Protein backbone atom coordinates (compact mmCIF):
# COMPACT_ATOMS: atom_id res chain seq x y z
CA UNK A 1 0.00 0.00 0.00
CA UNK A 2 1.34 3.40 -0.99
CA UNK A 3 0.98 6.44 1.25
CA UNK A 4 1.31 9.00 -1.55
CA UNK A 5 -0.19 9.10 -5.03
CA UNK A 6 2.06 7.60 -7.70
CA UNK A 7 2.80 10.93 -9.36
CA UNK A 8 4.50 12.54 -6.34
CA UNK A 9 8.27 12.75 -6.58
CA UNK A 10 10.61 12.71 -3.60
CA UNK A 11 10.71 16.51 -3.25
CA UNK A 12 6.92 16.73 -3.16
CA UNK A 13 6.73 13.96 -0.55
CA UNK A 14 9.46 15.63 1.52
CA UNK A 15 7.58 18.92 1.36
CA UNK A 16 4.32 17.33 2.49
CA UNK A 17 5.89 15.34 5.34
CA UNK A 18 7.92 18.32 6.56
CA UNK A 19 4.86 20.56 6.47
CA UNK A 20 2.84 18.07 8.53
CA UNK A 21 5.71 17.84 11.02
CA UNK A 22 5.90 21.64 11.23
CA UNK A 23 2.15 21.81 11.90
CA UNK A 24 2.48 19.20 14.66
CA UNK A 25 5.43 21.09 16.15
CA UNK A 26 3.55 24.39 16.14
CA UNK A 27 0.48 22.87 17.80
CA UNK A 28 2.53 21.11 20.45
CA UNK A 29 4.64 24.20 21.06
CA UNK A 30 1.73 26.56 21.60
CA UNK A 31 -0.57 24.08 23.31
CA UNK A 32 1.50 22.36 25.97
CA UNK A 33 5.28 22.40 25.44
CA UNK A 34 6.10 26.10 25.90
CA UNK A 35 3.02 28.27 25.23
CA UNK A 36 3.20 32.03 25.42
CA UNK A 37 0.61 31.93 28.22
CA UNK A 38 -0.12 29.18 30.73
CA UNK A 39 -2.66 26.58 29.54
CA UNK A 40 -2.04 27.39 25.87
CA UNK A 41 -2.42 30.45 23.69
CA UNK A 42 -4.21 31.58 20.55
CA UNK A 43 -0.87 31.33 18.71
CA UNK A 44 -1.91 27.75 18.03
CA UNK A 45 -3.89 29.19 15.11
CA UNK A 46 -0.64 29.96 13.30
CA UNK A 47 -0.88 26.54 11.64
CA UNK A 48 -3.97 27.54 9.66
CA UNK A 49 -2.09 29.05 6.67
CA UNK A 50 -0.08 25.84 6.28
CA UNK A 51 -3.01 23.54 7.00
CA UNK A 52 -5.02 25.28 4.27
CA UNK A 53 -2.53 24.07 1.63
CA UNK A 54 -1.97 20.53 2.94
CA UNK A 55 -4.50 18.91 0.55
CA UNK A 56 -2.86 20.65 -2.41
CA UNK A 57 0.59 19.54 -1.26
CA UNK A 58 -0.65 15.97 -0.91
CA UNK A 59 -2.02 16.08 -4.44
CA UNK A 60 1.20 17.61 -5.75
CA UNK A 61 -0.30 20.86 -7.05
CA UNK A 62 2.31 23.38 -8.11
CA UNK A 63 0.16 26.36 -7.09
CA UNK A 64 0.07 25.05 -3.52
CA UNK A 65 3.83 24.57 -3.61
CA UNK A 66 4.34 28.16 -4.75
CA UNK A 67 2.02 29.53 -2.07
CA UNK A 68 3.70 27.50 0.69
CA UNK A 69 7.12 28.67 -0.49
CA UNK A 70 6.05 32.23 0.33
CA UNK A 71 4.17 31.43 3.54
CA UNK A 72 6.96 29.31 4.99
CA UNK A 73 9.19 32.37 5.27
CA UNK A 74 6.91 33.65 8.05
CA UNK A 75 7.60 30.49 10.06
CA UNK A 76 11.33 30.87 9.44
CA UNK A 77 11.31 34.42 10.80
CA UNK A 78 9.13 33.44 13.74
CA UNK A 79 11.68 30.76 14.59
CA UNK A 80 14.48 33.31 14.37
CA UNK A 81 12.56 35.67 16.64
CA UNK A 82 11.85 33.05 19.29
CA UNK A 83 15.33 31.53 19.14
CA UNK A 84 16.60 33.84 21.86
CA UNK A 85 13.85 33.28 24.43
CA UNK A 86 14.30 31.22 27.58
CA UNK A 87 13.25 27.69 28.46
CA UNK A 88 12.46 25.16 25.77
CA UNK A 89 11.89 27.85 23.15
CA UNK A 90 15.41 27.81 21.60
CA UNK A 91 15.15 24.08 20.85
CA UNK A 92 11.65 24.38 19.43
CA UNK A 93 12.63 27.46 17.42
CA UNK A 94 15.63 25.57 16.00
CA UNK A 95 13.34 22.74 14.90
CA UNK A 96 10.99 25.26 13.30
CA UNK A 97 13.88 26.89 11.43
CA UNK A 98 15.21 23.53 10.23
CA UNK A 99 11.79 22.35 9.05
CA UNK A 100 11.00 25.63 7.32
CA UNK A 101 14.35 25.58 5.50
CA UNK A 102 13.79 21.96 4.50
CA UNK A 103 10.36 22.80 3.10
CA UNK A 104 11.61 25.88 1.27
CA UNK A 105 14.54 24.15 -0.42
CA UNK A 106 12.52 21.03 -1.30
CA UNK A 107 9.98 23.27 -3.02
CA UNK A 108 12.74 25.11 -4.89
CA UNK A 109 14.30 21.84 -6.04
CA UNK A 110 10.90 20.62 -7.25
CA UNK A 111 9.72 23.80 -8.96
CA UNK A 112 13.07 24.80 -10.53
CA UNK A 113 12.98 22.34 -13.47
CA UNK A 114 9.29 23.03 -14.02
CA UNK A 115 9.98 26.76 -14.32
CA UNK A 116 12.87 26.16 -16.74
CA UNK A 117 10.69 23.91 -18.90
CA UNK A 118 7.91 26.53 -18.95
CA UNK A 119 10.34 29.26 -20.03
CA UNK A 120 11.78 27.03 -22.77
CA UNK A 121 8.28 26.17 -24.01
CA UNK A 122 7.32 29.85 -24.07
CA UNK A 123 10.41 30.71 -26.14
CA UNK A 124 9.65 27.85 -28.52
CA UNK A 125 6.06 29.01 -29.00
CA UNK A 126 7.18 32.60 -29.54
CA UNK A 127 9.76 31.45 -32.10
CA UNK A 128 7.14 29.42 -33.96
CA UNK A 129 4.71 32.33 -33.97
CA UNK A 130 7.46 34.65 -35.17
CA UNK A 131 8.32 32.35 -38.08
CA UNK A 132 4.64 32.07 -39.03
CA UNK A 133 4.33 35.85 -39.12
CA UNK A 134 7.37 36.09 -41.39
CA UNK A 135 5.94 33.46 -43.71
CA UNK A 136 2.63 35.30 -43.97
CA UNK A 137 4.28 38.50 -45.29
PDB file of C-alpha atoms in Angstrom:
ATOM      1  CA  UNK A   1       0.000   0.000   0.000  1.00  0.00           C
ATOM      2  CA  UNK A   2       1.341   3.402  -0.985  1.00  0.00           C
ATOM      3  CA  UNK A   3       0.978   6.436   1.247  1.00  0.00           C
ATOM      4  CA  UNK A   4       1.313   9.001  -1.551  1.00  0.00           C
ATOM      5  CA  UNK A   5      -0.186   9.098  -5.035  1.00  0.00           C
ATOM      6  CA  UNK A   6       2.064   7.603  -7.704  1.00  0.00           C
ATOM      7  CA  UNK A   7       2.800  10.927  -9.362  1.00  0.00           C
ATOM      8  CA  UNK A   8       4.504  12.536  -6.338  1.00  0.00           C
ATOM      9  CA  UNK A   9       8.265  12.750  -6.578  1.00  0.00           C
ATOM     10  CA  UNK A  10      10.609  12.708  -3.596  1.00  0.00           C
ATOM     11  CA  UNK A  11      10.707  16.513  -3.248  1.00  0.00           C
ATOM     12  CA  UNK A  12       6.924  16.726  -3.159  1.00  0.00           C
ATOM     13  CA  UNK A  13       6.726  13.965  -0.552  1.00  0.00           C
ATOM     14  CA  UNK A  14       9.463  15.628   1.516  1.00  0.00           C
ATOM     15  CA  UNK A  15       7.579  18.924   1.356  1.00  0.00           C
ATOM     16  CA  UNK A  16       4.322  17.327   2.487  1.00  0.00           C
ATOM     17  CA  UNK A  17       5.889  15.344   5.344  1.00  0.00           C
ATOM     18  CA  UNK A  18       7.925  18.319   6.564  1.00  0.00           C
ATOM     19  CA  UNK A  19       4.857  20.563   6.469  1.00  0.00           C
ATOM     20  CA  UNK A  20       2.843  18.069   8.525  1.00  0.00           C
ATOM     21  CA  UNK A  21       5.712  17.839  11.023  1.00  0.00           C
ATOM     22  CA  UNK A  22       5.900  21.635  11.229  1.00  0.00           C
ATOM     23  CA  UNK A  23       2.155  21.809  11.896  1.00  0.00           C
ATOM     24  CA  UNK A  24       2.480  19.199  14.665  1.00  0.00           C
ATOM     25  CA  UNK A  25       5.434  21.090  16.150  1.00  0.00           C
ATOM     26  CA  UNK A  26       3.547  24.391  16.144  1.00  0.00           C
ATOM     27  CA  UNK A  27       0.480  22.872  17.797  1.00  0.00           C
ATOM     28  CA  UNK A  28       2.529  21.106  20.449  1.00  0.00           C
ATOM     29  CA  UNK A  29       4.636  24.201  21.061  1.00  0.00           C
ATOM     30  CA  UNK A  30       1.729  26.556  21.601  1.00  0.00           C
ATOM     31  CA  UNK A  31      -0.571  24.080  23.313  1.00  0.00           C
ATOM     32  CA  UNK A  32       1.496  22.360  25.970  1.00  0.00           C
ATOM     33  CA  UNK A  33       5.283  22.402  25.441  1.00  0.00           C
ATOM     34  CA  UNK A  34       6.101  26.102  25.901  1.00  0.00           C
ATOM     35  CA  UNK A  35       3.022  28.269  25.232  1.00  0.00           C
ATOM     36  CA  UNK A  36       3.196  32.033  25.418  1.00  0.00           C
ATOM     37  CA  UNK A  37       0.612  31.928  28.220  1.00  0.00           C
ATOM     38  CA  UNK A  38      -0.118  29.177  30.726  1.00  0.00           C
ATOM     39  CA  UNK A  39      -2.656  26.578  29.538  1.00  0.00           C
ATOM     40  CA  UNK A  40      -2.039  27.390  25.866  1.00  0.00           C
ATOM     41  CA  UNK A  41      -2.424  30.448  23.688  1.00  0.00           C
ATOM     42  CA  UNK A  42      -4.208  31.576  20.551  1.00  0.00           C
ATOM     43  CA  UNK A  43      -0.871  31.331  18.715  1.00  0.00           C
ATOM     44  CA  UNK A  44      -1.913  27.747  18.027  1.00  0.00           C
ATOM     45  CA  UNK A  45      -3.887  29.195  15.113  1.00  0.00           C
ATOM     46  CA  UNK A  46      -0.637  29.960  13.302  1.00  0.00           C
ATOM     47  CA  UNK A  47      -0.879  26.541  11.641  1.00  0.00           C
ATOM     48  CA  UNK A  48      -3.972  27.539   9.659  1.00  0.00           C
ATOM     49  CA  UNK A  49      -2.092  29.049   6.669  1.00  0.00           C
ATOM     50  CA  UNK A  50      -0.084  25.838   6.278  1.00  0.00           C
ATOM     51  CA  UNK A  51      -3.010  23.542   6.998  1.00  0.00           C
ATOM     52  CA  UNK A  52      -5.017  25.276   4.266  1.00  0.00           C
ATOM     53  CA  UNK A  53      -2.531  24.075   1.625  1.00  0.00           C
ATOM     54  CA  UNK A  54      -1.967  20.525   2.938  1.00  0.00           C
ATOM     55  CA  UNK A  55      -4.504  18.906   0.550  1.00  0.00           C
ATOM     56  CA  UNK A  56      -2.860  20.647  -2.408  1.00  0.00           C
ATOM     57  CA  UNK A  57       0.592  19.543  -1.258  1.00  0.00           C
ATOM     58  CA  UNK A  58      -0.651  15.973  -0.908  1.00  0.00           C
ATOM     59  CA  UNK A  59      -2.025  16.077  -4.441  1.00  0.00           C
ATOM     60  CA  UNK A  60       1.198  17.609  -5.753  1.00  0.00           C
ATOM     61  CA  UNK A  61      -0.300  20.860  -7.045  1.00  0.00           C
ATOM     62  CA  UNK A  62       2.310  23.383  -8.110  1.00  0.00           C
ATOM     63  CA  UNK A  63       0.156  26.358  -7.092  1.00  0.00           C
ATOM     64  CA  UNK A  64       0.072  25.050  -3.516  1.00  0.00           C
ATOM     65  CA  UNK A  65       3.833  24.571  -3.607  1.00  0.00           C
ATOM     66  CA  UNK A  66       4.340  28.164  -4.751  1.00  0.00           C
ATOM     67  CA  UNK A  67       2.024  29.527  -2.072  1.00  0.00           C
ATOM     68  CA  UNK A  68       3.705  27.504   0.685  1.00  0.00           C
ATOM     69  CA  UNK A  69       7.124  28.671  -0.491  1.00  0.00           C
ATOM     70  CA  UNK A  70       6.054  32.234   0.330  1.00  0.00           C
ATOM     71  CA  UNK A  71       4.166  31.430   3.538  1.00  0.00           C
ATOM     72  CA  UNK A  72       6.965  29.315   4.986  1.00  0.00           C
ATOM     73  CA  UNK A  73       9.186  32.365   5.275  1.00  0.00           C
ATOM     74  CA  UNK A  74       6.908  33.646   8.054  1.00  0.00           C
ATOM     75  CA  UNK A  75       7.605  30.487  10.056  1.00  0.00           C
ATOM     76  CA  UNK A  76      11.329  30.866   9.435  1.00  0.00           C
ATOM     77  CA  UNK A  77      11.309  34.419  10.799  1.00  0.00           C
ATOM     78  CA  UNK A  78       9.131  33.443  13.744  1.00  0.00           C
ATOM     79  CA  UNK A  79      11.684  30.762  14.588  1.00  0.00           C
ATOM     80  CA  UNK A  80      14.483  33.314  14.372  1.00  0.00           C
ATOM     81  CA  UNK A  81      12.563  35.666  16.638  1.00  0.00           C
ATOM     82  CA  UNK A  82      11.853  33.049  19.295  1.00  0.00           C
ATOM     83  CA  UNK A  83      15.331  31.527  19.137  1.00  0.00           C
ATOM     84  CA  UNK A  84      16.603  33.841  21.863  1.00  0.00           C
ATOM     85  CA  UNK A  85      13.845  33.282  24.427  1.00  0.00           C
ATOM     86  CA  UNK A  86      14.302  31.218  27.577  1.00  0.00           C
ATOM     87  CA  UNK A  87      13.253  27.687  28.462  1.00  0.00           C
ATOM     88  CA  UNK A  88      12.462  25.160  25.773  1.00  0.00           C
ATOM     89  CA  UNK A  89      11.890  27.853  23.146  1.00  0.00           C
ATOM     90  CA  UNK A  90      15.410  27.809  21.604  1.00  0.00           C
ATOM     91  CA  UNK A  91      15.153  24.078  20.851  1.00  0.00           C
ATOM     92  CA  UNK A  92      11.654  24.380  19.427  1.00  0.00           C
ATOM     93  CA  UNK A  93      12.634  27.456  17.416  1.00  0.00           C
ATOM     94  CA  UNK A  94      15.631  25.565  16.002  1.00  0.00           C
ATOM     95  CA  UNK A  95      13.342  22.738  14.902  1.00  0.00           C
ATOM     96  CA  UNK A  96      10.990  25.256  13.298  1.00  0.00           C
ATOM     97  CA  UNK A  97      13.878  26.887  11.431  1.00  0.00           C
ATOM     98  CA  UNK A  98      15.207  23.529  10.231  1.00  0.00           C
ATOM     99  CA  UNK A  99      11.791  22.347   9.045  1.00  0.00           C
ATOM    100  CA  UNK A 100      10.995  25.630   7.317  1.00  0.00           C
ATOM    101  CA  UNK A 101      14.348  25.583   5.497  1.00  0.00           C
ATOM    102  CA  UNK A 102      13.791  21.964   4.502  1.00  0.00           C
ATOM    103  CA  UNK A 103      10.356  22.803   3.104  1.00  0.00           C
ATOM    104  CA  UNK A 104      11.609  25.884   1.266  1.00  0.00           C
ATOM    105  CA  UNK A 105      14.540  24.147  -0.417  1.00  0.00           C
ATOM    106  CA  UNK A 106      12.518  21.033  -1.296  1.00  0.00           C
ATOM    107  CA  UNK A 107       9.977  23.267  -3.021  1.00  0.00           C
ATOM    108  CA  UNK A 108      12.741  25.112  -4.886  1.00  0.00           C
ATOM    109  CA  UNK A 109      14.295  21.836  -6.042  1.00  0.00           C
ATOM    110  CA  UNK A 110      10.905  20.623  -7.248  1.00  0.00           C
ATOM    111  CA  UNK A 111       9.720  23.799  -8.963  1.00  0.00           C
ATOM    112  CA  UNK A 112      13.070  24.795 -10.534  1.00  0.00           C
ATOM    113  CA  UNK A 113      12.983  22.342 -13.469  1.00  0.00           C
ATOM    114  CA  UNK A 114       9.289  23.028 -14.024  1.00  0.00           C
ATOM    115  CA  UNK A 115       9.979  26.756 -14.322  1.00  0.00           C
ATOM    116  CA  UNK A 116      12.869  26.159 -16.744  1.00  0.00           C
ATOM    117  CA  UNK A 117      10.691  23.912 -18.900  1.00  0.00           C
ATOM    118  CA  UNK A 118       7.910  26.531 -18.952  1.00  0.00           C
ATOM    119  CA  UNK A 119      10.343  29.260 -20.029  1.00  0.00           C
ATOM    120  CA  UNK A 120      11.776  27.028 -22.772  1.00  0.00           C
ATOM    121  CA  UNK A 121       8.280  26.173 -24.013  1.00  0.00           C
ATOM    122  CA  UNK A 122       7.321  29.854 -24.074  1.00  0.00           C
ATOM    123  CA  UNK A 123      10.415  30.706 -26.137  1.00  0.00           C
ATOM    124  CA  UNK A 124       9.653  27.850 -28.519  1.00  0.00           C
ATOM    125  CA  UNK A 125       6.062  29.007 -29.003  1.00  0.00           C
ATOM    126  CA  UNK A 126       7.178  32.602 -29.544  1.00  0.00           C
ATOM    127  CA  UNK A 127       9.756  31.451 -32.101  1.00  0.00           C
ATOM    128  CA  UNK A 128       7.142  29.418 -33.963  1.00  0.00           C
ATOM    129  CA  UNK A 129       4.707  32.328 -33.971  1.00  0.00           C
ATOM    130  CA  UNK A 130       7.463  34.647 -35.168  1.00  0.00           C
ATOM    131  CA  UNK A 131       8.319  32.345 -38.076  1.00  0.00           C
ATOM    132  CA  UNK A 132       4.639  32.065 -39.032  1.00  0.00           C
ATOM    133  CA  UNK A 133       4.332  35.852 -39.120  1.00  0.00           C
ATOM    134  CA  UNK A 134       7.375  36.090 -41.386  1.00  0.00           C
ATOM    135  CA  UNK A 135       5.943  33.465 -43.708  1.00  0.00           C
ATOM    136  CA  UNK A 136       2.627  35.296 -43.972  1.00  0.00           C
ATOM    137  CA  UNK A 137       4.281  38.498 -45.291  1.00  0.00           C
TER     138      UNK A 137
END
